[in-house]
Structure formats: C-alpha cells, structure tokens
Amino acid sequence: MDEFWSFVQKKENQRWTWYAMDKRSGIILAWHNGKRTDEALKALMKQMENIPIVHYYTDDWGAYTRLLDSDKHSIGKDETWKI
C-alpha cells in the first residue's frame, strides 16, 4: 500500500491517491482518491475486505500503523512498488 499526492488548481487543494497492489504481480487490488487521513485509508481497506491479505508493506505514515494489524504489517519503502 502506498499513496501519492497531486493538487487541483493550487497546491493547497491537495488530493491523495491511495492504492493497494499485489506484491508479486503488481496488479492494483484497490484504490481511493481523497485526502491524507485515516478515513481515506479506511475507505481503501473497505474495498479490500473480501480479499485475503497475507501481509501489508507500507511506508512509515502513521495511519498505516494505527489501522493495520501489526502482525501483518511491515514498514519500509524497499518492499513497496514504485509508482
């Protein structure tokens, strides 16, 4: 899982695209566009509730630590797909 940002008309109007990709194939499992909030991550996770996730690899942004099961979560950019 990872996210990247862009903006609409001005930099203060940020939008974040969150995505979840299969580590082996690179296939996008789910994506969400919104703000960089816990609620946005929850919306992404809701899309994946019927997918059997074995492990999450993310960067060190706080929402991931707060909302993902620590037994199934590793932090580090070296394990995430590059956009």
Tab-separated table of C-alpha atoms in Angstrom:
chain	number	residue	atom	x	y	z
A	1	MET	CA	0.000	0.000	0.000
A	2	ASP	CA	1.153	3.493	-0.756
A	3	GLU	CA	-0.145	6.920	-1.634
A	4	PHE	CA	0.900	9.858	-3.755
A	5	TRP	CA	-0.395	13.393	-3.996
A	6	SER	CA	-1.313	15.926	-6.613
A	7	PHE	CA	-3.380	19.066	-6.493
A	8	VAL	CA	-6.339	20.695	-8.196
A	9	GLN	CA	-5.731	24.301	-9.355
A	10	LYS	CA	-3.473	25.186	-6.405
A	11	LYS	CA	-1.126	23.275	-4.083
A	12	GLU	CA	-3.321	23.958	-1.070
A	13	ASN	CA	-6.046	21.829	-2.704
A	14	GLN	CA	-4.230	18.515	-2.340
A	15	ARG	CA	-5.669	15.176	-3.362
A	16	TRP	CA	-4.112	11.854	-2.471
A	17	THR	CA	-4.426	8.663	-4.452
A	18	TRP	CA	-4.100	5.624	-2.228
A	19	TYR	CA	-3.524	2.219	-3.772
A	20	ALA	CA	-3.014	-1.388	-2.767
A	21	MET	CA	-1.034	-3.621	-5.088
A	22	ASP	CA	-0.263	-7.307	-5.111
A	23	LYS	CA	3.450	-7.543	-4.265
A	24	ARG	CA	4.182	-10.366	-6.699
A	25	SER	CA	2.209	-9.331	-9.782
A	26	GLY	CA	1.912	-5.552	-9.398
A	27	ILE	CA	-1.834	-5.758	-10.022
A	28	ILE	CA	-3.780	-2.958	-8.364
A	29	LEU	CA	-6.248	-4.540	-5.926
A	30	ALA	CA	-7.940	-1.306	-4.845
A	31	TRP	CA	-7.509	2.455	-4.961
A	32	HIS	CA	-9.052	5.501	-3.354
A	33	ASN	CA	-8.741	9.214	-4.093
A	34	GLY	CA	-9.228	11.710	-1.303
A	35	LYS	CA	-7.327	13.392	1.495
A	36	ARG	CA	-4.432	12.007	3.521
A	37	THR	CA	-6.493	10.923	6.512
A	38	ASP	CA	-7.249	7.780	8.489
A	39	GLU	CA	-10.738	7.847	6.949
A	40	ALA	CA	-9.247	7.631	3.439
A	41	LEU	CA	-7.206	4.576	4.424
A	42	LYS	CA	-10.332	3.035	5.961
A	43	ALA	CA	-12.151	3.562	2.635
A	44	LEU	CA	-9.331	1.774	0.792
A	45	MET	CA	-9.368	-1.094	3.296
A	46	LYS	CA	-13.145	-1.439	2.954
A	47	GLN	CA	-12.669	-2.132	-0.748
A	48	MET	CA	-10.336	-4.996	0.189
A	49	GLU	CA	-12.388	-6.586	2.955
A	50	ASN	CA	-13.108	-9.704	0.843
A	51	ILE	CA	-9.517	-10.130	-0.366
A	52	PRO	CA	-7.411	-12.479	1.773
A	53	ILE	CA	-4.465	-10.208	2.593
A	54	VAL	CA	-1.467	-12.114	3.938
A	55	HIS	CA	0.799	-9.150	4.679
A	56	TYR	CA	0.894	-5.374	4.240
A	57	TYR	CA	4.036	-3.499	3.183
A	58	THR	CA	3.858	0.277	3.607
A	59	ASP	CA	5.905	3.364	4.290
A	60	ASP	CA	6.030	4.856	7.785
A	61	TRP	CA	2.968	7.106	7.572
A	62	GLY	CA	1.025	6.987	10.861
A	63	ALA	CA	-2.352	5.828	9.523
A	64	TYR	CA	-0.853	2.515	8.456
A	65	THR	CA	0.488	1.857	11.966
A	66	ARG	CA	-2.779	2.939	13.587
A	67	LEU	CA	-5.119	0.915	11.354
A	68	LEU	CA	-3.255	-2.200	10.191
A	69	ASP	CA	-2.738	-5.318	12.275
A	70	SER	CA	0.877	-5.127	13.454
A	71	ASP	CA	1.318	-8.907	12.998
A	72	LYS	CA	0.607	-8.495	9.259
A	73	HIS	CA	2.371	-5.155	8.680
A	74	SER	CA	5.952	-4.302	7.696
A	75	ILE	CA	7.262	-0.772	7.247
A	76	GLY	CA	9.816	0.135	4.602
A	77	LYS	CA	9.873	1.657	1.139
A	78	ASP	CA	12.146	-1.147	-0.085
A	79	GLU	CA	9.172	-3.553	-0.078
A	80	THR	CA	6.604	-1.281	-1.757
A	81	TRP	CA	6.021	-0.885	-5.502
A	82	LYS	CA	7.357	2.312	-7.020
A	83	ILE	CA	4.841	4.457	-8.867
